[in-house]
Tab-separated table of C-alpha atoms and ligand atoms in Angstrom:
chain	number	residue	atom	x	y	z
P	1	ALA	CA	11.310	-8.135	-64.543
P	2	SER	CA	15.043	-7.715	-64.830
P	3	ARG	CA	16.256	-7.221	-68.555
P	4	SER	CA	18.683	-10.163	-68.017
P	5	LYS	CA	15.593	-12.517	-67.771
P	6	VAL	CA	14.301	-11.661	-71.229
P	7	PRO	CA	15.280	-14.386	-73.730
P	8	PHE	CA	17.412	-13.606	-76.856
P	9	PRO	CA	14.673	-14.058	-79.615
P	10	GLU	CA	12.639	-11.392	-77.732
P	11	ARG	CA	15.561	-9.178	-77.251
P	12	ALA	CA	16.561	-9.695	-81.006
P	13	ALA	CA	12.954	-8.607	-81.996
P	14	ARG	CA	12.879	-5.528	-79.795
P	15	HIS	CA	16.447	-4.214	-80.037
P	16	SER	CA	17.056	-1.035	-82.047
P	17	HIS	CA	20.509	-2.000	-83.238
P	18	PRO	CA	20.849	-4.252	-86.121
P	19	VAL	CA	24.073	-5.764	-84.921
P	20	ALA	CA	22.536	-6.606	-81.657
P	21	LYS	CA	19.660	-8.113	-83.464
P	22	ARG	CA	21.907	-10.311	-85.422
P	23	LEU	CA	24.029	-11.305	-82.607
P	24	PHE	CA	21.005	-12.481	-80.524
P	25	SER	CA	19.599	-14.335	-83.468
P	26	ILE	CA	22.984	-16.081	-84.209
P	27	ALA	CA	23.247	-17.023	-80.477
P	28	GLU	CA	19.639	-18.579	-80.506
P	29	ALA	CA	20.215	-20.448	-83.942
P	30	LYS	CA	23.375	-22.018	-82.665
P	31	LYS	CA	22.428	-22.278	-78.959
P	32	SER	CA	25.657	-20.608	-78.028
P	33	ASN	CA	26.476	-17.451	-76.153
P	34	LEU	CA	30.213	-18.390	-76.374
P	35	VAL	CA	32.907	-16.157	-77.698
P	36	ILE	CA	36.371	-17.568	-78.382
P	37	SER	CA	39.310	-15.278	-77.752
P	38	ALA	CA	41.571	-16.447	-80.335
P	39	ASP	CA	44.766	-14.859	-79.076
P	40	LEU	CA	46.856	-16.665	-81.573
P	41	THR	CA	50.118	-15.429	-83.148
P	42	ASP	CA	50.033	-16.526	-86.755
P	43	SER	CA	47.301	-16.607	-89.633
P	44	LYS	CA	47.175	-20.403	-90.093
P	45	LYS	CA	46.651	-21.010	-86.365
P	46	LEU	CA	43.987	-18.048	-86.265
P	47	LEU	CA	42.022	-19.477	-89.293
P	48	SER	CA	42.171	-23.139	-88.107
P	49	CYS	CA	40.915	-22.138	-84.749
P	50	ALA	CA	38.059	-20.222	-86.487
P	51	ASP	CA	37.163	-23.323	-88.723
P	52	ASP	CA	37.523	-25.826	-85.930
P	53	LEU	CA	35.528	-24.008	-83.399
P	54	GLY	CA	33.254	-21.999	-85.717
P	55	PRO	CA	30.174	-24.492	-85.164
P	56	TYR	CA	30.210	-23.773	-81.349
P	57	ILE	CA	30.625	-20.100	-81.042
P	58	ALA	CA	28.415	-16.977	-81.566
P	59	VAL	CA	31.454	-14.616	-81.881
P	60	PHE	CA	35.185	-14.952	-82.824
P	61	LYS	CA	37.368	-12.538	-81.040
P	62	SER	CA	40.753	-11.575	-82.481
P	63	HIS	CA	43.736	-9.496	-81.418
P	64	VAL	CA	45.049	-9.123	-84.999
P	65	ASP	CA	48.022	-6.912	-83.804
P	66	LEU	CA	49.444	-9.983	-82.401
P	67	VAL	CA	49.256	-12.106	-85.723
P	68	SER	CA	52.766	-11.939	-87.060
P	69	ASP	CA	51.749	-12.473	-90.767
P	70	PHE	CA	48.488	-10.677	-90.810
P	71	ASP	CA	47.470	-9.643	-94.286
P	72	ASP	CA	44.549	-9.528	-96.690
P	73	SER	CA	44.434	-13.299	-96.943
P	74	THR	CA	43.962	-13.298	-93.076
P	75	ILE	CA	41.118	-10.893	-93.414
P	76	GLN	CA	39.555	-12.826	-96.310
P	77	GLY	CA	39.908	-16.053	-94.379
P	78	LEU	CA	38.254	-14.722	-91.350
P	79	LYS	CA	35.241	-13.420	-93.476
P	80	ASP	CA	34.736	-16.597	-95.357
P	81	LEU	CA	34.766	-18.597	-92.160
P	82	ALA	CA	32.330	-16.057	-90.540
P	83	ALA	CA	29.959	-16.811	-93.416
P	84	LYS	CA	30.575	-20.559	-93.285
P	85	HIS	CA	29.912	-21.096	-89.629
P	86	ASN	CA	27.519	-18.096	-89.052
P	87	PHE	CA	29.593	-16.110	-86.486
P	88	MET	CA	30.275	-12.570	-85.772
P	89	ILE	CA	33.822	-11.127	-85.666
P	90	PHE	CA	34.989	-9.107	-82.776
P	91	GLU	CA	38.252	-7.257	-82.932
P	92	ASP	CA	39.516	-6.629	-79.307
P	93	ARG	CA	41.440	-3.613	-80.405
P	94	LYS	CA	40.672	-1.423	-77.235
P	95	LEU	CA	40.706	1.790	-79.041
P	96	VAL	CA	41.934	4.546	-76.606
P	97	ASP	CA	42.834	7.771	-77.978
P	98	ILE	CA	41.666	11.260	-79.171
P	99	GLY	CA	38.772	11.079	-81.570
P	100	SER	CA	40.673	12.090	-84.627
P	101	THR	CA	43.239	9.260	-84.109
P	102	VAL	CA	40.818	6.640	-83.416
P	103	GLN	CA	38.826	7.425	-86.472
P	104	LYS	CA	41.800	6.550	-88.462
P	105	GLN	CA	42.788	3.420	-86.478
P	106	TYR	CA	39.269	2.113	-87.026
P	107	HIS	CA	38.664	2.830	-90.621
P	108	GLY	CA	41.610	2.452	-92.712
P	109	GLY	CA	45.121	1.951	-91.435
P	110	VAL	CA	47.095	-1.268	-91.864
P	111	MET	CA	44.464	-3.388	-90.146
P	112	ARG	CA	41.465	-2.047	-92.070
P	113	ILE	CA	39.290	-3.157	-88.855
P	114	SER	CA	36.095	-1.488	-90.127
P	115	ASP	CA	36.239	-3.738	-93.223
P	116	TRP	CA	35.986	-7.004	-91.313
P	117	ALA	CA	35.123	-6.596	-87.695
P	118	ASP	CA	31.428	-6.462	-86.910
P	119	ILE	CA	32.210	-5.634	-83.286
P	120	VAL	CA	35.172	-3.544	-81.851
P	121	ASN	CA	35.745	-2.508	-78.300
P	122	LEU	CA	37.137	0.925	-76.879
P	123	SER	CA	38.095	2.592	-73.589
P	124	VAL	CA	36.815	5.938	-72.691
P	125	LEU	CA	39.816	7.029	-70.609
P	126	GLY	CA	40.013	10.113	-72.907
P	127	GLY	CA	36.386	11.181	-72.259
P	128	ASP	CA	33.485	11.785	-74.660
P	129	GLY	CA	35.508	12.473	-77.677
P	130	ILE	CA	36.492	8.829	-78.723
P	131	VAL	CA	32.866	7.793	-78.472
P	132	GLU	CA	31.618	10.726	-80.515
P	133	ALA	CA	34.305	10.188	-83.158
P	134	LEU	CA	33.567	6.479	-83.570
P	135	ASP	CA	29.776	7.129	-83.680
P	136	GLU	CA	30.281	9.781	-86.222
P	137	THR	CA	32.311	7.369	-88.438
P	138	VAL	CA	29.918	4.489	-88.422
P	139	THR	CA	26.639	6.665	-88.695
P	140	SER	CA	28.116	8.808	-91.540
P	141	PRO	CA	26.102	8.360	-94.776
P	142	ASP	CA	29.511	7.575	-96.584
P	143	PHE	CA	30.377	4.720	-94.280
P	144	PRO	CA	30.243	1.650	-96.423
P	145	TYR	CA	29.068	-0.680	-93.421
P	146	ARG	CA	26.359	1.375	-92.075
P	147	ASP	CA	24.323	-0.622	-89.595
P	148	GLN	CA	26.634	-3.502	-89.787
P	149	ARG	CA	29.120	-2.287	-87.213
P	150	ALA	CA	28.769	-1.860	-83.326
P	151	PHE	CA	31.000	-0.984	-80.466
P	152	LEU	CA	31.513	-2.357	-76.797
P	153	ILE	CA	32.731	0.031	-74.184
P	154	LEU	CA	35.318	-1.622	-71.857
P	155	ALA	CA	33.710	-0.694	-68.520
P	156	GLU	CA	35.438	-2.936	-66.395
P	157	MET	CA	38.581	-5.087	-66.420
P	158	THR	CA	39.288	-8.432	-65.174
P	159	SER	CA	42.814	-7.901	-64.322
P	160	LYS	CA	43.905	-7.464	-60.671
P	161	GLY	CA	44.077	-3.691	-59.487
P	162	SER	CA	42.005	-2.480	-62.433
P	163	LEU	CA	41.193	1.253	-62.275
P	164	ALA	CA	38.039	0.786	-64.438
P	165	VAL	CA	35.560	0.919	-61.426
P	166	GLY	CA	33.156	3.304	-59.711
P	167	SER	CA	32.705	6.482	-61.435
P	168	TYR	CA	34.614	5.285	-64.418
P	169	THR	CA	32.441	2.598	-65.014
P	170	GLU	CA	29.274	4.882	-64.462
P	171	LYS	CA	30.703	7.137	-67.148
P	172	CYS	CA	30.849	4.168	-69.458
P	173	VAL	CA	27.143	3.624	-69.023
P	174	GLU	CA	26.449	7.328	-69.567
P	175	LEU	CA	28.291	7.443	-72.786
P	176	ALA	CA	26.557	4.184	-74.077
P	177	ARG	CA	23.228	5.790	-73.280
P	178	LYS	CA	24.185	8.821	-75.179
P	179	PHE	CA	25.279	6.950	-78.397
P	180	PRO	CA	22.786	4.081	-78.959
P	181	ARG	CA	23.499	4.155	-82.704
P	182	SER	CA	26.997	2.776	-82.178
P	183	MET	CA	27.519	1.698	-78.691
P	184	MET	CA	25.712	-1.682	-78.404
P	185	GLY	CA	26.942	-2.647	-74.904
P	186	PHE	CA	29.838	-3.480	-72.591
P	187	VAL	CA	32.736	-5.636	-71.902
P	188	ALA	CA	32.216	-5.996	-68.143
P	189	THR	CA	31.983	-8.414	-65.352
P	190	ARG	CA	28.381	-8.017	-64.730
P	191	ALA	CA	25.313	-6.446	-65.974
P	192	LEU	CA	25.416	-2.668	-65.826
P	193	ASN	CA	21.945	-1.747	-67.216
P	194	GLU	CA	19.780	-3.069	-64.416
P	195	GLN	CA	19.218	0.266	-62.743
P	196	LYS	CA	17.181	1.724	-65.695
P	197	GLU	CA	13.656	0.291	-66.545
P	198	GLU	CA	12.132	-0.293	-69.793
P	199	GLY	CA	10.612	2.550	-71.620
P	200	ASP	CA	12.466	5.291	-69.855
P	201	ALA	CA	11.604	8.674	-71.503
P	202	ALA	CA	15.154	9.944	-71.339
P	203	SER	CA	16.499	7.236	-73.791
P	204	GLY	CA	13.581	7.733	-76.027
P	205	GLY	CA	12.618	4.184	-75.236
P	206	GLU	CA	13.940	0.794	-74.201
P	207	GLU	CA	17.405	0.228	-73.219
P	208	ASP	CA	18.984	-3.081	-73.822
P	209	PHE	CA	22.809	-3.096	-73.463
P	210	VAL	CA	24.565	-6.326	-74.596
P	211	VAL	CA	26.999	-7.612	-71.888
P	212	PHE	CA	30.183	-9.589	-72.719
P	213	THR	CA	32.183	-10.926	-69.900
P	214	THR	CA	35.611	-12.016	-70.206
P	215	GLY	CA	37.965	-13.752	-67.695
P	216	ILE	CA	36.063	-17.192	-68.228
P	217	ASN	CA	37.899	-20.380	-67.363
P	218	MET	CA	36.462	-23.654	-66.076
P	219	ALA	CA	39.746	-25.019	-64.814
P	220	SER	CA	41.753	-22.029	-63.523
P	221	LYS	CA	41.400	-19.057	-61.030
P	222	GLY	CA	43.828	-16.864	-62.950
P	223	ASP	CA	47.245	-16.406	-64.249
P	224	LYS	CA	50.617	-15.193	-63.054
P	225	LEU	CA	50.023	-11.827	-64.717
P	226	GLY	CA	47.047	-10.741	-62.846
P	227	GLN	CA	44.131	-12.249	-64.892
P	228	GLN	CA	41.106	-13.311	-62.766
P	229	TYR	CA	38.764	-15.926	-63.759
P	230	GLN	CA	35.268	-17.012	-63.117
P	231	THR	CA	33.106	-19.754	-64.547
P	232	PRO	CA	30.491	-19.358	-67.302
P	233	ALA	CA	27.777	-20.121	-64.910
P	234	SER	CA	28.898	-17.458	-62.507
P	235	ALA	CA	29.325	-14.772	-65.236
P	236	VAL	CA	26.027	-15.505	-66.767
P	237	GLU	CA	24.347	-15.330	-63.215
P	238	ARG	CA	25.854	-11.916	-62.717
P	239	GLY	CA	24.373	-10.801	-66.007
P	240	ALA	CA	26.760	-11.735	-68.849
P	241	ASP	CA	24.916	-12.277	-72.186
P	242	PHE	CA	28.155	-13.578	-73.793
P	243	ILE	CA	31.087	-15.295	-72.232
P	244	ILE	CA	34.532	-14.741	-73.655
P	245	ALA	CA	37.089	-17.620	-73.113
P	246	GLY	CA	40.668	-17.784	-74.437
P	247	ARG	CA	43.248	-20.042	-73.054
P	248	GLY	CA	40.578	-22.213	-71.246
P	249	ILE	CA	39.596	-23.410	-74.800
P	250	TYR	CA	42.374	-22.989	-77.367
P	251	ALA	CA	45.216	-24.093	-74.965
P	252	ALA	CA	43.183	-27.149	-73.763
P	253	ALA	CA	44.487	-30.690	-74.872
P	254	ASP	CA	41.345	-30.790	-77.075
P	255	PRO	CA	40.063	-27.363	-77.969
P	256	VAL	CA	36.964	-28.677	-79.707
P	257	GLU	CA	35.864	-30.705	-76.811
P	258	ALA	CA	36.642	-27.653	-74.558
P	259	ALA	CA	34.529	-25.320	-76.812
P	260	LYS	CA	31.628	-27.689	-76.655
P	261	ARG	CA	31.876	-27.884	-72.896
P	262	TYR	CA	32.137	-24.046	-72.517
P	263	GLN	CA	29.194	-23.661	-75.054
P	264	ALA	CA	27.057	-26.082	-73.114
P	265	ALA	CA	27.942	-24.419	-69.667
P	266	GLY	CA	27.206	-20.874	-71.019
P	267	TRP	CA	23.970	-21.933	-72.632
P	268	GLU	CA	22.710	-23.894	-69.694
P	269	ALA	CA	23.362	-20.806	-67.425
P	270	TYR	CA	21.427	-18.570	-70.009
P	271	VAL	CA	18.520	-20.859	-70.069
P	272	LYS	CA	18.529	-21.008	-66.282
P	273	ARG	CA	18.582	-17.302	-66.006
P	274	THR	CA	15.921	-16.581	-68.378
P	275	GLN	CA	13.589	-19.452	-67.398
P	276	GLY	CA	14.355	-19.359	-63.574
Q	1	LIG	O1	40.708	-16.321	-71.517
Q	1	LIG	P1	42.001	-15.706	-71.487
Q	1	LIG	O2	42.583	-15.260	-70.157
Q	1	LIG	O3	43.066	-16.505	-72.298
Q	1	LIG	O4	41.786	-14.497	-72.458
Q	1	LIG	C1	41.145	-13.262	-72.101
Q	1	LIG	C2	41.006	-12.362	-73.254
Q	1	LIG	C3	42.229	-11.586	-73.701
Q	1	LIG	C4	42.094	-10.287	-73.206
Q	1	LIG	O5	42.682	-9.263	-73.792
Q	1	LIG	C5	40.618	-10.084	-73.071
Q	1	LIG	O6	40.039	-11.273	-72.937
Q	1	LIG	N1	40.093	-9.073	-71.962
Q	1	LIG	C6	39.259	-8.079	-72.159
Q	1	LIG	C7	38.618	-7.790	-73.188
Q	1	LIG	C8	37.996	-8.835	-74.118
Q	1	LIG	O7	38.354	-6.661	-73.643
Q	1	LIG	C9	39.232	-7.285	-71.037
Q	1	LIG	C10	39.429	-7.620	-69.721
Q	1	LIG	O8	39.095	-6.862	-68.841
Q	1	LIG	N2	40.070	-8.812	-69.574
Q	1	LIG	C11	40.469	-9.661	-70.522
Q	1	LIG	O9	41.046	-10.634	-70.432
Q	1	LIG	O10	42.169	-11.511	-75.253
């Protein structure tokens, strides 16, 4: 059977990565595969979004470089709300530089991403080095959050004219296979892991990448700047495990009502896929 038909509790039990295990368990407990993309520009709005929508989401995705007053209290606020509502934090940093630079951008720096973000994404434009470097950081015996941090490779993009296609996307899959202790899956518009079957000897066992799909909106087909949308149902049918929605929720007249609707649509599509 295709891997995307396996229900979350089973994937949680069998997954080799502790962050993936936790993620699937949270999704199951909350009956939510929804990720809010909280692209808000000040801490107060960011934290009230996390508090208001916390009950309906599995993951809270931030872009803290666009928060004008980001500081330690923003970090503490996010951590407290993650504990209160049982969600994970995903910083949409899209790291993309040489290995040595991304290590410093990820661990330390003004944003201290490794201190609070369970999940971070990256682009492999620069080749293997970035993945090697981040893998080295989070698997080091000195890393304080060992087994509590994971990465997603940005393997495709939702924007018009994206160059992340074909052999570039294939290279992303290859790199994720090479670094299973840190690379948990992809941000992609579809499942990228169907070609390989369970128990493949080359990977030393089972492979189960987690697929996050963004560009989700139930009311719009896109924006004026090239963003292209699909619905929760179509994304999940194509293999999304988690659906990421931003403006469709936080810019709605009633964001809580919208979050509930996206949660229900995403979960219903997941149930249909795994039971159908
Ligand atoms: O739902 P929206 O259009 O308001 O927000 C989409 C969010 C934004 C983008 O920075 C991000 O998803 N995104 C990503 C991610 C998550 O890496 C990749 C991509 O290809 N397209 C995309 O929109 O925060």
